[in-house]
XYZ file of C-alpha atoms in Angstrom:
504
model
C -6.254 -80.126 17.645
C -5.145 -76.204 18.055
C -4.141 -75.136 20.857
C -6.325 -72.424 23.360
C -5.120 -69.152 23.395
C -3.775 -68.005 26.860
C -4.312 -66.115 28.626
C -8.271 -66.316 27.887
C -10.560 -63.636 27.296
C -13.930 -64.086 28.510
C -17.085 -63.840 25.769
C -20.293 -61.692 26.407
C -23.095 -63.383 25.025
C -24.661 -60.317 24.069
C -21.678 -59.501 21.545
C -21.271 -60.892 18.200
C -19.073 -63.161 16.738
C -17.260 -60.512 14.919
C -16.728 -58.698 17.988
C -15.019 -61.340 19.782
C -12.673 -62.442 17.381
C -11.788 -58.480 16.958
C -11.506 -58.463 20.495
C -9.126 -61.692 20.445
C -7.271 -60.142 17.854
C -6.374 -57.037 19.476
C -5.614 -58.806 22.600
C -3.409 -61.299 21.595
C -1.560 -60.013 18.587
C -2.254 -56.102 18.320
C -3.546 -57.029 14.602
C -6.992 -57.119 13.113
C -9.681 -60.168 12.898
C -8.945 -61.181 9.601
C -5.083 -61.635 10.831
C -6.288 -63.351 13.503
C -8.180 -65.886 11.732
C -5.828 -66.738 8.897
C -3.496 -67.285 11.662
C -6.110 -70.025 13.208
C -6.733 -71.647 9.734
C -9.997 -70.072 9.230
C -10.823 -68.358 5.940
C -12.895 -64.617 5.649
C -15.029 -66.851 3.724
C -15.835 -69.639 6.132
C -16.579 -67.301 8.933
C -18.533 -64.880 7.024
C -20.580 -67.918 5.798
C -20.375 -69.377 9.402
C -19.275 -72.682 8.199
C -18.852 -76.001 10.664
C -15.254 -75.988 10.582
C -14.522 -72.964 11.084
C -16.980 -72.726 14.214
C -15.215 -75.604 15.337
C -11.939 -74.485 15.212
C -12.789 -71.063 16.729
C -14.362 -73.624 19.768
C -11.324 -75.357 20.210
C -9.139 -72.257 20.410
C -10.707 -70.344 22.065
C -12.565 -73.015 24.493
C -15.924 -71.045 23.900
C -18.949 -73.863 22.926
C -19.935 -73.712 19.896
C -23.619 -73.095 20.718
C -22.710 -69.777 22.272
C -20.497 -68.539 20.030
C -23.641 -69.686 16.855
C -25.904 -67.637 19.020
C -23.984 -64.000 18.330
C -22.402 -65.693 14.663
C -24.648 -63.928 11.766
C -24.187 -65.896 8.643
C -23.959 -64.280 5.313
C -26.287 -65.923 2.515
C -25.992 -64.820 -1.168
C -29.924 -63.394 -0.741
C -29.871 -62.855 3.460
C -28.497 -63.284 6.524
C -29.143 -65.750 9.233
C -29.518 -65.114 12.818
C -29.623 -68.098 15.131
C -30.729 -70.841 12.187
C -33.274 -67.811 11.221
C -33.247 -66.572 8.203
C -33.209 -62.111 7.723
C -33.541 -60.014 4.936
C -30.672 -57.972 3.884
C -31.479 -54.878 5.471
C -33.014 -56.198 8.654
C -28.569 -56.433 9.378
C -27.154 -53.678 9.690
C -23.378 -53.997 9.884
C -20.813 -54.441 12.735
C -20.448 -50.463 14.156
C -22.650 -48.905 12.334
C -24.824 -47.738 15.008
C -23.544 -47.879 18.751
C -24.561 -46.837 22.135
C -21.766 -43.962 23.119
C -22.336 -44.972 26.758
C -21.837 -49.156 26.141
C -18.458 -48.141 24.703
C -17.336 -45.540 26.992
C -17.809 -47.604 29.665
C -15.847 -50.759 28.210
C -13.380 -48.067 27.353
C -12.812 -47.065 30.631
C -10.034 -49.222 31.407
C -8.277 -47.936 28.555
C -8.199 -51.473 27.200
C -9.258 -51.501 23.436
C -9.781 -55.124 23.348
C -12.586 -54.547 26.532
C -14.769 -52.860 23.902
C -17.297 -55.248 22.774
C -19.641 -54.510 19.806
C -23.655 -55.808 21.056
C -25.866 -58.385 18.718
C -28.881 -55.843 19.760
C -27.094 -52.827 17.898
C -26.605 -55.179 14.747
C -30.627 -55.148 14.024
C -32.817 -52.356 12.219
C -35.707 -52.176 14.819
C -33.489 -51.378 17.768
C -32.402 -47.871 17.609
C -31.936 -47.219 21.309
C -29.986 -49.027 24.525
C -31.974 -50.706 26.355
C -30.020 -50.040 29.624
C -28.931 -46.963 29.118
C -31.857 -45.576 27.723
C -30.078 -43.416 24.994
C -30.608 -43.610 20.936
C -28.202 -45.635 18.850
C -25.630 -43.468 17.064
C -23.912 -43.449 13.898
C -20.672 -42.219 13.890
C -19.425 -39.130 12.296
C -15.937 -39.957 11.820
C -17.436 -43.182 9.313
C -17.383 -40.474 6.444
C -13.928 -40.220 6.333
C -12.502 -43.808 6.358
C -15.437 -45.500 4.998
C -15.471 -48.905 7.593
C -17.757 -49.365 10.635
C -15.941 -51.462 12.503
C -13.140 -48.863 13.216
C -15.521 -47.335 15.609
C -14.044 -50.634 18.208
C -10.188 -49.920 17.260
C -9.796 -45.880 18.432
C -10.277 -45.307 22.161
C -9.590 -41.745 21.199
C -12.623 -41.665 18.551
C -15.240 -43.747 20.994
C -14.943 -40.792 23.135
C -15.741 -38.643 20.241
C -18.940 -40.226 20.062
C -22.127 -38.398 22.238
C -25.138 -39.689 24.303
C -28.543 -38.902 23.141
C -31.136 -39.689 25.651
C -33.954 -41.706 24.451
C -36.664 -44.195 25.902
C -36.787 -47.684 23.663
C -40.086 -48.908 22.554
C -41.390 -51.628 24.276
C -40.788 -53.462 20.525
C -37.220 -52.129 21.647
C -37.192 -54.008 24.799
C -38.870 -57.018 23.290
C -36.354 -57.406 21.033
C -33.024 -57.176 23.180
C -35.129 -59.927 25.808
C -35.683 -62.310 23.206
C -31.474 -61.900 22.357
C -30.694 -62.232 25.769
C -32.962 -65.284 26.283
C -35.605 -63.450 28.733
C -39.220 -63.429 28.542
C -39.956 -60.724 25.833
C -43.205 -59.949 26.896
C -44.506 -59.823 22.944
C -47.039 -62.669 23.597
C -47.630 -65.833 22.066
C -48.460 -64.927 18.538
C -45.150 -63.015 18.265
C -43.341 -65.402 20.096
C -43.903 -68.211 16.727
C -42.527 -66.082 14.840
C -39.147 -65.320 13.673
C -37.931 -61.958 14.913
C -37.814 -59.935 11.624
C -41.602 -61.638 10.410
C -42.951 -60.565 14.282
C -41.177 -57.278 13.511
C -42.387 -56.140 10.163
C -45.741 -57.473 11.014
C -45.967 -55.032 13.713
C -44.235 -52.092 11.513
C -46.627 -52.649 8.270
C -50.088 -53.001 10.455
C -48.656 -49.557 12.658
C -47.621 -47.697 9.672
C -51.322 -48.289 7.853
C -52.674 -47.274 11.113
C -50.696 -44.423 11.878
C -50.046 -42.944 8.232
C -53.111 -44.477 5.941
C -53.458 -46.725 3.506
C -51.489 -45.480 0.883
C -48.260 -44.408 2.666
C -44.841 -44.331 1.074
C -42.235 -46.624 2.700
C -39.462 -44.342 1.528
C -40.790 -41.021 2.739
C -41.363 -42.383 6.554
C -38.109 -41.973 8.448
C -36.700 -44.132 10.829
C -38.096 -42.354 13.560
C -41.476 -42.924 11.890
C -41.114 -46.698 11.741
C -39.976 -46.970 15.052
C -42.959 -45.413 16.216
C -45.036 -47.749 13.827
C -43.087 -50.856 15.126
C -44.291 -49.626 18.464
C -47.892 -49.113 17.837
C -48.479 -52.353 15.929
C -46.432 -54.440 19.037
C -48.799 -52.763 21.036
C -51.609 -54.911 19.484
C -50.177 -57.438 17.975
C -48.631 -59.031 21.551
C -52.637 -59.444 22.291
C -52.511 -61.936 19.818
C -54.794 -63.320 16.850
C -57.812 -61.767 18.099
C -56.558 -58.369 18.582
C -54.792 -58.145 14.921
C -57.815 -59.755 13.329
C -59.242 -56.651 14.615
C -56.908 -54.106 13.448
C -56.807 -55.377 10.378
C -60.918 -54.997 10.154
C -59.707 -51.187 11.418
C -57.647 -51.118 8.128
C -60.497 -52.485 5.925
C -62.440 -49.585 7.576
C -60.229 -46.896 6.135
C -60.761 -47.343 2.586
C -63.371 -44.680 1.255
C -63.450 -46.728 -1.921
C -66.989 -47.269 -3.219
C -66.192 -48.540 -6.705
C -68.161 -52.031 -7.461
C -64.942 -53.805 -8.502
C -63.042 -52.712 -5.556
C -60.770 -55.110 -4.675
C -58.208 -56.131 -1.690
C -55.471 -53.498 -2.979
C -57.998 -50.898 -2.903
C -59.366 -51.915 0.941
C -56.294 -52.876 2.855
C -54.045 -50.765 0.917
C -49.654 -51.041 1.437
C -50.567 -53.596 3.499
C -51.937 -56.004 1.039
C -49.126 -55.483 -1.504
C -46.472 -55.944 0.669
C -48.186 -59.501 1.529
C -49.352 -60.224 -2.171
C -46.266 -58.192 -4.387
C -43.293 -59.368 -2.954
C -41.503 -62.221 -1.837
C -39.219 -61.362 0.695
C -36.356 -63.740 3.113
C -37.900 -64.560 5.390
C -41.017 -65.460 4.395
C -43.972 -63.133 5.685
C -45.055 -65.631 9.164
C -48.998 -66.168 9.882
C -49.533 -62.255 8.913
C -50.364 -63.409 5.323
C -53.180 -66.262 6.480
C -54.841 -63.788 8.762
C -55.086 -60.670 6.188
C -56.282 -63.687 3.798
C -59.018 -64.748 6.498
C -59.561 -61.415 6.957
C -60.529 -60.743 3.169
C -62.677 -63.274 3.008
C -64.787 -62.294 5.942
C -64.584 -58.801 4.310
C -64.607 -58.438 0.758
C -66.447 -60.877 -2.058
C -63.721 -62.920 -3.569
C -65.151 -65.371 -5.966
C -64.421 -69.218 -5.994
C -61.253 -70.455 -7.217
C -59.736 -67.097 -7.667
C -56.168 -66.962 -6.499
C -55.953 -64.947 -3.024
C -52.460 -64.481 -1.330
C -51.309 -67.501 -2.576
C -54.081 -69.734 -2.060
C -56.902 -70.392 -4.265
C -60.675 -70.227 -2.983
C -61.879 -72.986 -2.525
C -65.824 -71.382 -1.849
C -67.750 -68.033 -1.520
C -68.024 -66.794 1.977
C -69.626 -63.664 1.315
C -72.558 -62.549 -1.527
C -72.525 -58.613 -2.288
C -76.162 -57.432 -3.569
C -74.777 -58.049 -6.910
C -73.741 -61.391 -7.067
C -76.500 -61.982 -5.298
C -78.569 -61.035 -7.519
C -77.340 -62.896 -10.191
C -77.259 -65.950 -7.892
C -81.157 -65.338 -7.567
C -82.867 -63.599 -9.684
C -83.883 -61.174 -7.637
C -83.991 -57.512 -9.092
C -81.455 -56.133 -8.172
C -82.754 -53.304 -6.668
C -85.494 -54.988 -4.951
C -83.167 -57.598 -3.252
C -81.185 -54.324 -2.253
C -83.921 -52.943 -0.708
C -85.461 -56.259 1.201
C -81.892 -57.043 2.722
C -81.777 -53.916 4.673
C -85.174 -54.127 5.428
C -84.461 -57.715 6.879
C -81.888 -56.761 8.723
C -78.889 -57.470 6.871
C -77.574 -54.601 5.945
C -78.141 -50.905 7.657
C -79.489 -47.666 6.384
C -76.347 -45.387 6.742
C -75.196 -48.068 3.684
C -77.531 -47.908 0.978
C -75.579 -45.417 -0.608
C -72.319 -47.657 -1.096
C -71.883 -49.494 -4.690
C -73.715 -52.849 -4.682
C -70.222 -54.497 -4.437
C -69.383 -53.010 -0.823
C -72.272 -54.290 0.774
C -71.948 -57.929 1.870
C -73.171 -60.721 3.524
C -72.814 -64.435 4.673
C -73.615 -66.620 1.633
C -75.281 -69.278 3.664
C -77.829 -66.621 5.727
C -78.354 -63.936 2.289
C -79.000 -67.047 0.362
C -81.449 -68.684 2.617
C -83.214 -65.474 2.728
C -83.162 -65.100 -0.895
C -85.010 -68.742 -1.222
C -87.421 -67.691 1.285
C -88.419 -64.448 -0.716
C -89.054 -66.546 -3.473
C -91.091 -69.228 -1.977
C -92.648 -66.713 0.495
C -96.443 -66.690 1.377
C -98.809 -63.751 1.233
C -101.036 -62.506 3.749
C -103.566 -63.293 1.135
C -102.554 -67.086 0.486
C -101.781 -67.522 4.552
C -105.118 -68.790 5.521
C -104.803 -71.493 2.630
C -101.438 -72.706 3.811
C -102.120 -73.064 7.216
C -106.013 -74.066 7.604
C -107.671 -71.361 8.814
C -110.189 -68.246 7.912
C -108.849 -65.528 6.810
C -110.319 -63.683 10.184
C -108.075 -65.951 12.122
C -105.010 -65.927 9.639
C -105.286 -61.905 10.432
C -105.817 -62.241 13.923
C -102.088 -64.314 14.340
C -100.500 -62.181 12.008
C -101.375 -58.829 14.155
C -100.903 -60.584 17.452
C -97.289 -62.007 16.273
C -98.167 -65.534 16.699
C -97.082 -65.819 13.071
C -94.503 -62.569 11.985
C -93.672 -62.077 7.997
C -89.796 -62.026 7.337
C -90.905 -59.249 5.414
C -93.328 -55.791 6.345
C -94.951 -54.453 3.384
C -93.796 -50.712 2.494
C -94.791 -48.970 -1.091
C -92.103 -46.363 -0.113
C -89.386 -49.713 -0.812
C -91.505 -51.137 -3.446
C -92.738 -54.083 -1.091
C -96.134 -54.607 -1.878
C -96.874 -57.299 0.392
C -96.219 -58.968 3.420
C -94.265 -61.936 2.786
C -94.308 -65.212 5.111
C -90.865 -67.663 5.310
C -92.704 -71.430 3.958
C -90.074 -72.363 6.443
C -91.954 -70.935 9.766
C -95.047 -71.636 8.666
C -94.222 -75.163 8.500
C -92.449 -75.283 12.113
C -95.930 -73.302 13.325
C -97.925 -76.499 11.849
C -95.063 -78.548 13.427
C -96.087 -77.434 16.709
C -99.723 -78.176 16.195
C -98.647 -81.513 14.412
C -97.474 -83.070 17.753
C -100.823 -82.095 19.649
C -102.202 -85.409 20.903
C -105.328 -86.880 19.051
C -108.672 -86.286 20.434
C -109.652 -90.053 19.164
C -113.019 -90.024 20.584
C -116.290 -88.411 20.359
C -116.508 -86.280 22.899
C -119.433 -84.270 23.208
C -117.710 -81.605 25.055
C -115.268 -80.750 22.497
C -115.225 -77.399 20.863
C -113.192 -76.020 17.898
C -111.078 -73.147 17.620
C -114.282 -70.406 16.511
C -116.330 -72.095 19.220
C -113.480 -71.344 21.915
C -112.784 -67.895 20.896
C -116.536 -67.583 21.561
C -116.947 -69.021 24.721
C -113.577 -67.140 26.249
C -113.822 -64.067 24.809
C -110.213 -64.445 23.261
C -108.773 -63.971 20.111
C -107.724 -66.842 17.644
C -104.010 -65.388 18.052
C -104.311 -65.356 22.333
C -105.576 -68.825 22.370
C -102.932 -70.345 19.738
C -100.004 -68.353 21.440
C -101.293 -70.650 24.655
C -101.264 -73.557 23.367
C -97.533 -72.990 22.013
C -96.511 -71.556 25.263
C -97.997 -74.889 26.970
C -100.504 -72.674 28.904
C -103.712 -74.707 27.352
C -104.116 -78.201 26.818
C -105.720 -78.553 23.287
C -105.733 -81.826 20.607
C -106.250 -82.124 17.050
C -108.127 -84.161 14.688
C -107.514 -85.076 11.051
C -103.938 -86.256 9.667
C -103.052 -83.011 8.260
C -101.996 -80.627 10.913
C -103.975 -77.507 10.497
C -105.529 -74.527 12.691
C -108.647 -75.691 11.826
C -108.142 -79.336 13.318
C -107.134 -77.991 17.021
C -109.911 -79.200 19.310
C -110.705 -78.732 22.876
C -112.164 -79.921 26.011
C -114.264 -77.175 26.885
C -113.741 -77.287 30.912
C -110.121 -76.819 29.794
C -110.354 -73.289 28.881
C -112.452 -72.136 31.760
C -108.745 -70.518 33.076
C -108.512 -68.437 30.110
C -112.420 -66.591 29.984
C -111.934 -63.214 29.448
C -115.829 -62.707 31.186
C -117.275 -65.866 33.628
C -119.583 -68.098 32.137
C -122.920 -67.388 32.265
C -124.971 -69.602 35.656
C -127.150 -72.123 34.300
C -130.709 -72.197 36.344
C -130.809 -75.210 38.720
C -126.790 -75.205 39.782
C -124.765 -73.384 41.848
């Protein structure tokens, strides 16, 4: 077993592993990490790669547990890094000293002890370009031109005090971040909180940035000013969770000005779509990819078993007036015109290509199947039993409304009735009770609307409301097999009946 090193030197958990054995270094031997470590046993290569033995050994000598030293280790990976068994692209690392806060370091400094400097985890990742306790921006500094190596930033105390504040306020993506490092609540919600920190963190930059700078922004010409401010504008919804990113990403789909028929996700939802559908970044994109795919769906018309992020289609979700006509058989232009008319679609977009208007397969297709088994005004009295008088008399008194108005300015001719509410209507007169007897007070439907004074559609919209008792006869329910008692409509006489000589 090695021995400890004495005297110790205490570890910050907010400091990397890089730091630490830098700061061991300088402490015990005046000499430089890598000297350090070859000393210990430890190859550059085992500690770059974060290997078990050589966290073990570093445990033993320096009597540090392993689990906090892992937490500030970053592991290099031929294709990323890993942070805390997470895996991070490339660039998401920055490396050790390449950005600092001037203030950390001048105050570590202050002892003049080199080995009190300590280089912070937070520093070592892209989104965080300010200190979150001193409230000044990261720095880069100067003096890196000359010798080429950012760690030499932690071996001058002469260049550290070189190096100048720059007040700035971090982002509350900022703050987020640096919690969720330091184990505190981060305050980016449950949604983020699943994630890994770069997929929560390029989520929020990619959904800001299409917000902020349009659909067809270029990554390379926003600075890192810009996507800071993104970062901080898509946190701001995304720590609302599933339902407020569903909506921003409807907000996106809104943008697009495209009206060609063949217009596609790329052309809707713009950078953000190809970053989800182009690449295939470490790590992988996180539950931003199934929502945007959701989102398409309940957007766009994506045919079955066409491949979508990944996934294949498994059924349509939405019809546009194209494919719906071709589902159909409806003109095309007629359908058009009937589904805004129905209620649908809206006025303000008639003038968009067929393709960008859609609508839920399940309602536009059991509207299209009521169109074509619809019922005229003219055939109404036929389907339901009545005279045409009293077929007109519960079509202008709404007992019985057309899904359709007519309107020669749309080319709708006539009114059309759904099969499928006249045959709930005849329901409701179905489960009348039988008049079984002859009873001579009985009176039929044209007899009652004589004798009250009411219309055929008052009296009928009575009888469904449960204001007047009524029967039926026959085993077909019709209008013309509703009976009633005549003392039972007495209630509903528009005029009193006339007084018969001999009674009072």
């Amino acid at each position: 077993m090695n021995k400890q090193l004495h005297p110790h030197l205490a570890y910050d958990d907010d400091e990397t592993a890089d730091s630490y054995i830098r700061r061991l270094a300088q402490f015990h031997t005046g000499r430089d990490g890598p000297s350090l470590l070859a000393d210990l046993g430890i190859t550059q290569g085992d500690f770059s790669t974060g290997a078990d033995g050589a966290l073990s050994k570093l445990s033993e000598t320096t009597g540090i547990s392993p689990l906090r030293l892992k937490a500030g280790w970053i592991r290099r990976v031929a294709r990323y890094r890993e942070l805390r068994g997470d895996p991070c692209s490339i660039d998401f690392i920055r490396p050790e000293g390449a950005f600092v806060c001037p203030e950390c370091l001048q105050e570590d400094a202050m002892e003049g002890r080199i080995w009190l400097v300590k280089g912070q985890l937070s520093w070592r990742l892209r989104p965080v370009q300010c200190c979150a306790r001193h409230h000044s921006r990261l720095v880069e500094p100067s003096f890196l031109h000359n010798d080429g190596e950012p760690a030499s930033v932690f071996t001058s105390l002469s260049r550290i005090a070189q190096l100048k504040a720059e007040p700035q306020v971090p982002t509350a993506l900022e703050l987020s971040v640096v919690a969720r490092l330091s184990g505190r609540p981060s305050d980016a919600g449950e949604w983020l909180d699943s994630q890994t920190l770069e997929q929560g963190v390029k989520a929020c930059e990619m959904i800001g940035a299409t917000l902020l700078h349009g659909l067809t922004f270029s990554h390379r010409a926003l600075s890192s000013e810009d996507w800071r401010e993104a970062g901080a504008y898509g946190f701001g919804i995304a720590r609302e969770g599933v339902k407020a990113v569903m909506e921003a990403l409807s907000r996106i789909a809104d943008m697009s000005t495209t009206t060609a028929g063949q217009a596609g996700p790329k052309a809707v939802y713009g950078r953000l779509y190809e970053w989800l559908a182009y690449t295939s970044p470490v790590p992988e994109f996180g539950p931003i990819r199934g929502l945007l795919r959701e989102n398409i769906l309940n957007t766009i018309v994506i045919e079955p078993d066409a491949v979508l992020l990944g996934e294949r289609v498994e059924s349509r979700r939405l019809h546009s007036v194209y494919s719906l006509s071709i589902k159909t058989g409806l003109h095309l232009q007629r359908l058009r015109k009937i589904l805004v008319r129905s209620g649908l679609a809206d006025e303000d977009s008639w003038e968009l290509a067929a393709h960008r208007l859609v609508f839920p397969v399940e309602e536009a297709e059991q509207l299209c199947r009521d169109i074509i088994d619809s019922v005229s005004l003219h055939q109404l009295p036929e389907a339901i039993g009545c005279s045409r008088t009293q077929a007109g008399s519960l079509y202008r008194e709404k007992v019985i409304s057309p899904m359709i108005e007519a309107d020669a300015s749309l080319g709708i001719g006539m009114l059309a009735f759904s099969r499928r509410d006249l045959e709930s209507f005849l329901d409701q007169i179905d489960r009348l009770p039988f008049l079984h007897t002859s009873n001579p007070d009985q009176v039929d439907l044209t007899k009652a609307a004589k004798m009250t004074g009411r219309s055929t559609g008052y009296i009928i919209s009575r009888i469904l409301s449960g204001n007047l008792k009524a029967y039926r006869v026959g085993s077909v329910a019709a209008v013309n097999g509703i009976r009633f008692v005549a003392s039972n409509l007495d209630h509903i006489r528009s005029r009193k009946p006339p007084v018969i000589a001999g009674q009072q």
